[in-house]
Short mmCIF file of C-alpha atoms and ligand atoms in Angstrom, two decimals:
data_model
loop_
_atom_site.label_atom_id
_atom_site.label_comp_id
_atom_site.label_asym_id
_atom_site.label_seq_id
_atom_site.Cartn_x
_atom_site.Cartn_y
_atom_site.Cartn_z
CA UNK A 42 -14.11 -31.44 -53.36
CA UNK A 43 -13.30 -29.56 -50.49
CA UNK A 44 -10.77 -30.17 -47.88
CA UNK A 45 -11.74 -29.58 -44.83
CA UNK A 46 -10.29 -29.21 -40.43
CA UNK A 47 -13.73 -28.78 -38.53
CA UNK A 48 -12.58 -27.21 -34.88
CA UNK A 49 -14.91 -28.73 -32.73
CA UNK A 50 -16.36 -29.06 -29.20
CA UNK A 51 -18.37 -32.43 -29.38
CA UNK A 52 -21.19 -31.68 -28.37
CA UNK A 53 -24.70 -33.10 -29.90
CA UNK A 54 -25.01 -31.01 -33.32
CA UNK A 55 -21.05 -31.36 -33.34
CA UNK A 56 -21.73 -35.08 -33.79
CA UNK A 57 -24.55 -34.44 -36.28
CA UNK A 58 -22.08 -31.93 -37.99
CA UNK A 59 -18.90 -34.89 -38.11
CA UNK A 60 -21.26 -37.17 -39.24
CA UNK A 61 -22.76 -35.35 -42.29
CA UNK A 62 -18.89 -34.12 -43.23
CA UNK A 63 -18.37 -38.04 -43.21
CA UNK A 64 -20.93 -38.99 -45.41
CA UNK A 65 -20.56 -35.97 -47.92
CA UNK A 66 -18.88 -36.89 -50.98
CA UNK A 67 -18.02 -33.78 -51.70
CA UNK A 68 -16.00 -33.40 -48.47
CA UNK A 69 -12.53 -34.77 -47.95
CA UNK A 70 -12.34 -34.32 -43.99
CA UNK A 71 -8.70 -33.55 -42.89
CA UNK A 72 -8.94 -34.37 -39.60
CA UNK A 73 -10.62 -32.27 -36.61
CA UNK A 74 -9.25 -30.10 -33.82
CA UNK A 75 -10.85 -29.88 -30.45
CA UNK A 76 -12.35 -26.72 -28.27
CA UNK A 77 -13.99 -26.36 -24.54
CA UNK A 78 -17.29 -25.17 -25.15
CA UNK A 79 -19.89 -27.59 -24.62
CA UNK A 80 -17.90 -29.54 -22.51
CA UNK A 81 -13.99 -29.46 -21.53
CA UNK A 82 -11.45 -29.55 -23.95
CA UNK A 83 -10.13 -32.93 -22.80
CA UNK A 84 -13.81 -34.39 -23.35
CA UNK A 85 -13.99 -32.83 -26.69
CA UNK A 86 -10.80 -33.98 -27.75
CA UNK A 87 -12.04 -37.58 -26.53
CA UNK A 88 -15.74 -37.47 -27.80
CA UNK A 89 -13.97 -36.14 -31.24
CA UNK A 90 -11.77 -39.23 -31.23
CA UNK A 91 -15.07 -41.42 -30.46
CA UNK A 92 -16.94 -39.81 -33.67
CA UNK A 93 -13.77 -40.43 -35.50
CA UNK A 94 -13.84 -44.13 -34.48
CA UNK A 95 -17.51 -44.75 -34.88
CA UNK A 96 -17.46 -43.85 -38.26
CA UNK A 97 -14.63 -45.94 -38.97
CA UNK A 98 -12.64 -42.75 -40.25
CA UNK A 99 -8.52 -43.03 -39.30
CA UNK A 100 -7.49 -38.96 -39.23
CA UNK A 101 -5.66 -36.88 -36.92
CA UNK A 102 -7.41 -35.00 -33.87
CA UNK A 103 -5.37 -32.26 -32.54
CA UNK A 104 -6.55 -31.06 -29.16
CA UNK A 105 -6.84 -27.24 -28.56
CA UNK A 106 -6.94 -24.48 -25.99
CA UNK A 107 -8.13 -25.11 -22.63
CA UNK A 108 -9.35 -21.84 -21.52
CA UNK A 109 -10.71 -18.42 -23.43
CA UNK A 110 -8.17 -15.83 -24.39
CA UNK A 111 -8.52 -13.42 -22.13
CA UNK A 112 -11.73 -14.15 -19.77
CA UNK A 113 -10.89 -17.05 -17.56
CA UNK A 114 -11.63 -21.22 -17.98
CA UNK A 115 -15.46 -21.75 -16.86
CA UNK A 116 -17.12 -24.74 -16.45
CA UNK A 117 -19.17 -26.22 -19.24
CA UNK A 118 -22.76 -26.62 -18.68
CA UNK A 119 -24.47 -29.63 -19.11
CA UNK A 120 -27.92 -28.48 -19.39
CA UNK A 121 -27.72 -28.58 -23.32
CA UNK A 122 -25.74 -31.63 -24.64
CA UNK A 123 -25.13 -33.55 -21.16
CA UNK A 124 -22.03 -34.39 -18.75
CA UNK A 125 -20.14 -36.06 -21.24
CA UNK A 126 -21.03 -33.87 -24.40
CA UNK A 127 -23.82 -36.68 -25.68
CA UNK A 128 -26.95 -36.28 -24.51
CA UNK A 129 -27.74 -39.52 -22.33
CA UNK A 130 -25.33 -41.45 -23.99
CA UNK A 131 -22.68 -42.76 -21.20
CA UNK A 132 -18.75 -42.06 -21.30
CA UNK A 133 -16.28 -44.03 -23.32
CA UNK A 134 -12.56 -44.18 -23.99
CA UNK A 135 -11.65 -44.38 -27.67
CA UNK A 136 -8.66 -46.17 -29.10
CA UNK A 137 -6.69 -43.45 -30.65
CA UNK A 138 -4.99 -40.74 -29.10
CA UNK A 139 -4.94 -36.92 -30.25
CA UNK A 140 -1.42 -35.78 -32.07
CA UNK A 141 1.66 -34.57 -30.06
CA UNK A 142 0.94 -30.93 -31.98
CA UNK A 143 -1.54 -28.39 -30.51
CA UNK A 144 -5.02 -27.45 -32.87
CA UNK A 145 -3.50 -23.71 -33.26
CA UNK A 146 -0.44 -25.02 -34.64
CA UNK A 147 -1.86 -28.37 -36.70
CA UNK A 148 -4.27 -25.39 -38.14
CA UNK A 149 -1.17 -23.26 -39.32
CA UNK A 150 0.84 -26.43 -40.97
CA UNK A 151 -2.05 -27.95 -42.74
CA UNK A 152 -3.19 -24.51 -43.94
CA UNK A 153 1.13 -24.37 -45.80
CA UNK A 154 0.67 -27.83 -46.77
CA UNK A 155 -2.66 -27.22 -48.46
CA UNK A 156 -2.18 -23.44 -49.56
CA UNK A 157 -5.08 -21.51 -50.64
CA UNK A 158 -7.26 -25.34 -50.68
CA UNK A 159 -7.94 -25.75 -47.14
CA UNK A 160 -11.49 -24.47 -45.66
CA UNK A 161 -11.80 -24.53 -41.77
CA UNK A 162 -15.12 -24.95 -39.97
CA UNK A 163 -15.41 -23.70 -36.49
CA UNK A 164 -18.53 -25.03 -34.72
CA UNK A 165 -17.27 -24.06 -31.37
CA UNK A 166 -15.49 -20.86 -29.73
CA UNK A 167 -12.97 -19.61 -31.69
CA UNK A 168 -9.82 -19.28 -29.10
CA UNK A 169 -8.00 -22.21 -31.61
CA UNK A 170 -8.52 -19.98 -35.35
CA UNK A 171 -7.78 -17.02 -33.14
CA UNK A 172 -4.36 -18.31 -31.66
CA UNK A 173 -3.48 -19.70 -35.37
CA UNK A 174 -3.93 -16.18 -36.66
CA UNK A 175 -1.78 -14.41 -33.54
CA UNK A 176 1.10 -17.30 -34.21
CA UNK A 177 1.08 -17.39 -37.98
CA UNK A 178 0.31 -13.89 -39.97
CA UNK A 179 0.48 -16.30 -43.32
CA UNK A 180 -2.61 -18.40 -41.82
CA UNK A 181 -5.32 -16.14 -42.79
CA UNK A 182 -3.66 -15.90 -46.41
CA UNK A 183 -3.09 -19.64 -46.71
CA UNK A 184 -6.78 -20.85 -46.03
CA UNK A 185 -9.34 -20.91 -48.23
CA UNK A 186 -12.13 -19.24 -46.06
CA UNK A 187 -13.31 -19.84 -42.30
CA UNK A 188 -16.81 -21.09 -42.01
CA UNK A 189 -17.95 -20.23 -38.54
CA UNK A 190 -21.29 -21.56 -36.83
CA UNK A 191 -21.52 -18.29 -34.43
CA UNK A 192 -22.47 -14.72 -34.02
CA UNK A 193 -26.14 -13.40 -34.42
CA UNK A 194 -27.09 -10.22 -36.52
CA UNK A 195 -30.92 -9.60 -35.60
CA UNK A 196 -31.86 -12.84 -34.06
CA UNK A 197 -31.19 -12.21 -30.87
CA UNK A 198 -28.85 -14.65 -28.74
CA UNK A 199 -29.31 -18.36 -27.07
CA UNK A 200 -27.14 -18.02 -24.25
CA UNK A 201 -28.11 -14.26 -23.37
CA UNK A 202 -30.48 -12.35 -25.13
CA UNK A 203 -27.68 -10.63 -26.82
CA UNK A 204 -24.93 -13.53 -27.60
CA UNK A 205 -25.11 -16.80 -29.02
CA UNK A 206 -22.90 -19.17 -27.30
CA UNK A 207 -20.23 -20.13 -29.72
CA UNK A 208 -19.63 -16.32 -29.82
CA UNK A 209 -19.73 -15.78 -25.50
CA UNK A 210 -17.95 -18.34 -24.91
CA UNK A 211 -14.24 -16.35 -25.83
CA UNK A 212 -15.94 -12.83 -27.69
CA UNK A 213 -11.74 -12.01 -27.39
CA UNK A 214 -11.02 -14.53 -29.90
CA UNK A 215 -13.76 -14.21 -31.86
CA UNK A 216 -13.29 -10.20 -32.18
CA UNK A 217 -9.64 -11.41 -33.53
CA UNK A 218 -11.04 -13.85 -36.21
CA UNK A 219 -13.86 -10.75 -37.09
CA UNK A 220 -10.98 -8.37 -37.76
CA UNK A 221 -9.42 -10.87 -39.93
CA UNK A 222 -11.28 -10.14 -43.17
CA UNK A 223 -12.81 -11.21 -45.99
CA UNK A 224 -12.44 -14.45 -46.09
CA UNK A 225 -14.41 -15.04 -42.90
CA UNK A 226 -17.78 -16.68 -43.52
CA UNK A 227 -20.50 -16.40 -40.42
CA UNK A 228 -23.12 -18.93 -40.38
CA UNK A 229 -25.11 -17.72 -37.11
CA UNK A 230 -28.82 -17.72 -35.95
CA UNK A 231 -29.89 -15.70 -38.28
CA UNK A 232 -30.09 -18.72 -40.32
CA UNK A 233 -29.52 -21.75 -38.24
CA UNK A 234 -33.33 -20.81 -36.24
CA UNK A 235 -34.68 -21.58 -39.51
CA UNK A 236 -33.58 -24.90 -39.73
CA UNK A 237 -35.45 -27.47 -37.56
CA UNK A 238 -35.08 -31.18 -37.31
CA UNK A 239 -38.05 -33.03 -35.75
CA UNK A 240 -38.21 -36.63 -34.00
CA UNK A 241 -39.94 -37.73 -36.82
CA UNK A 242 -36.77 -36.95 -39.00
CA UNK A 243 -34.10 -38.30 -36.39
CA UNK A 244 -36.33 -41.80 -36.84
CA UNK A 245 -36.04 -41.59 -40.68
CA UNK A 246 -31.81 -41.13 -40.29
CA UNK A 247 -31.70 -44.21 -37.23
CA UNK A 248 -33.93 -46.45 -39.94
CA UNK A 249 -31.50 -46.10 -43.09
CA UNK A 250 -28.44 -45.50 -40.94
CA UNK A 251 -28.84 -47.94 -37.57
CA UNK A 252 -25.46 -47.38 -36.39
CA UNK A 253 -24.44 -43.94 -36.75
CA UNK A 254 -27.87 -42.61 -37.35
CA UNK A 255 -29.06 -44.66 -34.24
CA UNK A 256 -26.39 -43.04 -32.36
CA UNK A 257 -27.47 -39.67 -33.66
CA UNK A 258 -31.08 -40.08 -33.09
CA UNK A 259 -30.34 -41.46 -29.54
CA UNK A 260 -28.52 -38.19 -28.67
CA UNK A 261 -31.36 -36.10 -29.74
CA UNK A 262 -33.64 -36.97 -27.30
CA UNK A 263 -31.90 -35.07 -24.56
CA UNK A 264 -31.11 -32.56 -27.44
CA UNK A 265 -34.84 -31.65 -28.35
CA UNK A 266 -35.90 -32.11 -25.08
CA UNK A 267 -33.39 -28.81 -24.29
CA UNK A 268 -35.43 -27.18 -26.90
CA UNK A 269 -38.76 -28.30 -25.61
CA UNK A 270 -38.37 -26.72 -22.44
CA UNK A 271 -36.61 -23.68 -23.34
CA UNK A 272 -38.06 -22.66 -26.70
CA UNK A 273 -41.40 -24.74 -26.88
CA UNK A 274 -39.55 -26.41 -29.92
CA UNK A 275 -40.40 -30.29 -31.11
CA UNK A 276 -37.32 -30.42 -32.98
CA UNK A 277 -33.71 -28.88 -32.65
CA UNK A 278 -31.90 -26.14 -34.77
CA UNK A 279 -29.23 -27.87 -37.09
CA UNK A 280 -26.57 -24.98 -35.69
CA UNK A 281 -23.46 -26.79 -36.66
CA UNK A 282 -24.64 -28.79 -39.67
CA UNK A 283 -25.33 -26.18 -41.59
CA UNK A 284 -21.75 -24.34 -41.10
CA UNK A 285 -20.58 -27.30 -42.76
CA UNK A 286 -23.23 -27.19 -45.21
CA UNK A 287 -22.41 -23.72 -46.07
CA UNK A 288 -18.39 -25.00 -46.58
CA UNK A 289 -19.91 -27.02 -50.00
CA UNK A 290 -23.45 -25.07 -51.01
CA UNK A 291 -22.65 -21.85 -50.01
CA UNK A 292 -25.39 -20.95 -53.15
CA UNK A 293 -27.90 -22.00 -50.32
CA UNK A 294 -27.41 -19.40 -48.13
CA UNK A 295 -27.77 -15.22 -48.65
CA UNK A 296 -25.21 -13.62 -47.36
CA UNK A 297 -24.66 -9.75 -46.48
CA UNK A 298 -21.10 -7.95 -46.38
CA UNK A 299 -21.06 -6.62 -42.82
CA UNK A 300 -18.01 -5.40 -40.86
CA UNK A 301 -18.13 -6.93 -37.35
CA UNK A 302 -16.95 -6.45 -34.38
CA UNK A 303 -17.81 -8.29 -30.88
CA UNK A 304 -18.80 -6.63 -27.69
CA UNK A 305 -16.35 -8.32 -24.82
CA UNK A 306 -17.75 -7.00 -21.43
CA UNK A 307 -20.65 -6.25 -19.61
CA UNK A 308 -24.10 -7.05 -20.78
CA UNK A 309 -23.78 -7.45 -24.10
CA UNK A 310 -20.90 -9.59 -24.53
CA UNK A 311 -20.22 -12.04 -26.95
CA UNK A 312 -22.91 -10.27 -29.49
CA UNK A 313 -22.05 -9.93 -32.94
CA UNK A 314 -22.25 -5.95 -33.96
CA UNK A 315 -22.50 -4.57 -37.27
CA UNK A 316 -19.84 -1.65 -37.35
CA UNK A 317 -20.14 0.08 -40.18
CA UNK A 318 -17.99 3.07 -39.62
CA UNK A 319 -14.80 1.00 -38.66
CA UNK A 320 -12.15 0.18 -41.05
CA UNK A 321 -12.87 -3.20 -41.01
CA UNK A 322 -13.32 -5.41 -44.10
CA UNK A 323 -16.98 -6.87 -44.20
CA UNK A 324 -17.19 -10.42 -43.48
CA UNK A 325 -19.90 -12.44 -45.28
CA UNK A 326 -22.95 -12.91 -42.69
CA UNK A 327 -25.68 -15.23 -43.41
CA UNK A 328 -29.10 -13.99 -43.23
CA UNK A 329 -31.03 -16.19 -45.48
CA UNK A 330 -31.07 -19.62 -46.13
CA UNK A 331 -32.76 -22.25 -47.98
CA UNK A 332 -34.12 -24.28 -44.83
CA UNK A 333 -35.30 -26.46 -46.70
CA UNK A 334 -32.84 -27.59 -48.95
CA UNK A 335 -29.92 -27.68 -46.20
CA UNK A 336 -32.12 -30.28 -44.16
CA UNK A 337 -33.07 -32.38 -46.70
CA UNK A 338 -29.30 -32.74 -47.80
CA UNK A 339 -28.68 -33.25 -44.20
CA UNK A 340 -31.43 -36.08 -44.37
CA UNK A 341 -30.50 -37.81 -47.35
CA UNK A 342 -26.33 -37.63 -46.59
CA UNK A 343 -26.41 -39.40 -43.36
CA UNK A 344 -29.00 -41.82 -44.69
CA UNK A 345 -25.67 -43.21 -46.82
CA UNK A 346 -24.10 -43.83 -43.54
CA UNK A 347 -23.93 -47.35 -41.79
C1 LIG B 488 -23.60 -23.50 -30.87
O1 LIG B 488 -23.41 -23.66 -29.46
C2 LIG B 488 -23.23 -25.02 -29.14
O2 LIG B 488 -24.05 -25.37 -28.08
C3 LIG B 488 -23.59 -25.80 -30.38
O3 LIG B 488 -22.80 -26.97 -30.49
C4 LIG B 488 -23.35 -24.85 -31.50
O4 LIG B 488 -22.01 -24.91 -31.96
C5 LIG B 488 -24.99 -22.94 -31.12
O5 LIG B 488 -25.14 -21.71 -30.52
CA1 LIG B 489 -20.56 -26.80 -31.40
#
């Protein structure tokens, strides 16, 4: 079993992502901490809280940064996953409320209280895992590993030809988390480009699953339809899902040792770099992966859900 903090910015594959940790039985979810990326931090930290809620599932949301560490707040796009983070689906307020305790700090505590157990997830910019580190030099030793959905080795980017967005979105932060070490585990494009979900398969999850697969498969129309027009794609990459994926069957995935560091300026920023001659400890990059395999567990998990 693993226990698990998924830092989120909720967002359409973040809700695919939430979901799949929900139904894994293998997964005992912590709670979630929130990140502006796909939308503000205040919508994540809501939308997060409406996942939360939808699948019935009573844990702590800690909301997180509000702007990048260094490069200054921007305003999400909603091109991707919408004005509110869902596709077409509208706003709504949930019940709960986040905790009285910032994601940076909820991240150092729970990593003490659950020494060398916990494994975090990132599936958004990584300003949160980099404040924990800056705030608490035992963080880094008291997690398990960091699973991050970001960075791209020789795929190219998806938000420039040179970044992927997770990654552009605060390269500061995620140069910090990059100089971190070994424990760092990237799950980028390399791999998550080989993972498509079709309509087709969205349709399977809403008929076993009507409620939270319903709500799923209604988000992926605006989703795919991203895809359609920017990649010529009749399906959608399964970016976040299979970071968490990677947290439970990490056997699916082949990784490389790489040291990394992250360009922060001009054209290329926000791309992962391989930089061999610094003193860096290699981080383990993903460059294969079972596609296969990760989507039909994907498949089949949520299917379980109501
Ligand atoms: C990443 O960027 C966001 O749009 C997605 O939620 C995912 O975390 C993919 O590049
Ligand atoms: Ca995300």
């Amino acid at each position: 079993m693993v226990k698990l903090i998924i830092d989120t910015d909720p967002g359409i594959d973040d809700a695919m992502a939430i979901f799949y940790a929900a139904a894994a039985p293998d997964i005992d979810l912590l709670g979630l901490t929130t990140i502006f990326g796909n939308v503000t931090t205040a919508t994540a930290t809501r939308n997060a809280l409406r996942l939360l809620e939808a699948a019935g599932l009573d844990l702590p949301v800690a909301a997180g940064a509000t702007a990048p560490l260094v490069l200054p707040p921007f305003k999400p796009s909603a091109y991707v996953h919408g004005e509110e983070g869902f596709g077409d689906i509208p706003a709504a307020e949930p019940k709960g409320k986040p905790l009285n305790e910032e994601a940076a700090d909820f991240l150092c505590r729970m990593a003490r209280e659950h020494k060398g157990e916990l494994v975090v997830c990132p599936i958004g910019p990584l300003t949160n895992i980099a404040l924990a580190m800056q705030r608490d030099p035992e963080f880094i030793r008291n997690v398990k590993s960091i699973v991050v959905m970001g960075g791209s080795l020789e795929e190219g980017g998806n938000i420039t030809p040179h970044a992927e967005a997770n990654i552009y979105h605060d390269p500061h932060a995620a140069d910090v988390v990059c100089k971190s070490g070994s424990k760092v585990v990237f799950v980028g494009l390399d791999v998550t480009h080989r993972i498509l979900c079709r309509p087709e398969d969205f349709a399977a999850i809403a008929a076993q699953s009507p409620d939270l697969g319903g709500m799923l498969q209604e988000m992926s129309h605006f989703y795919i339809k991203f895809y359609r027009e920017v990649a010529g794609l009749n399906g959608c990459s399964l970016h976040d899902p299979a970071a968490v994926i990677a947290c439970t069957h990490p056997g699916l995935f082949g990784m490389r040792g790489v040291p990394l560091e992250v360009s922060c300026g001009g054209e290329t920023s926000g791309a992962t770099l391989a930089a061999p001659d610094s003193a860096r400890a290699p981080i383990k990059v993903c460059m294969t992966v079972e596609a296969d395999a990760v989507k039909s567990l994907f498949l089949r998990r949520l299917a379980l859900l109501p």
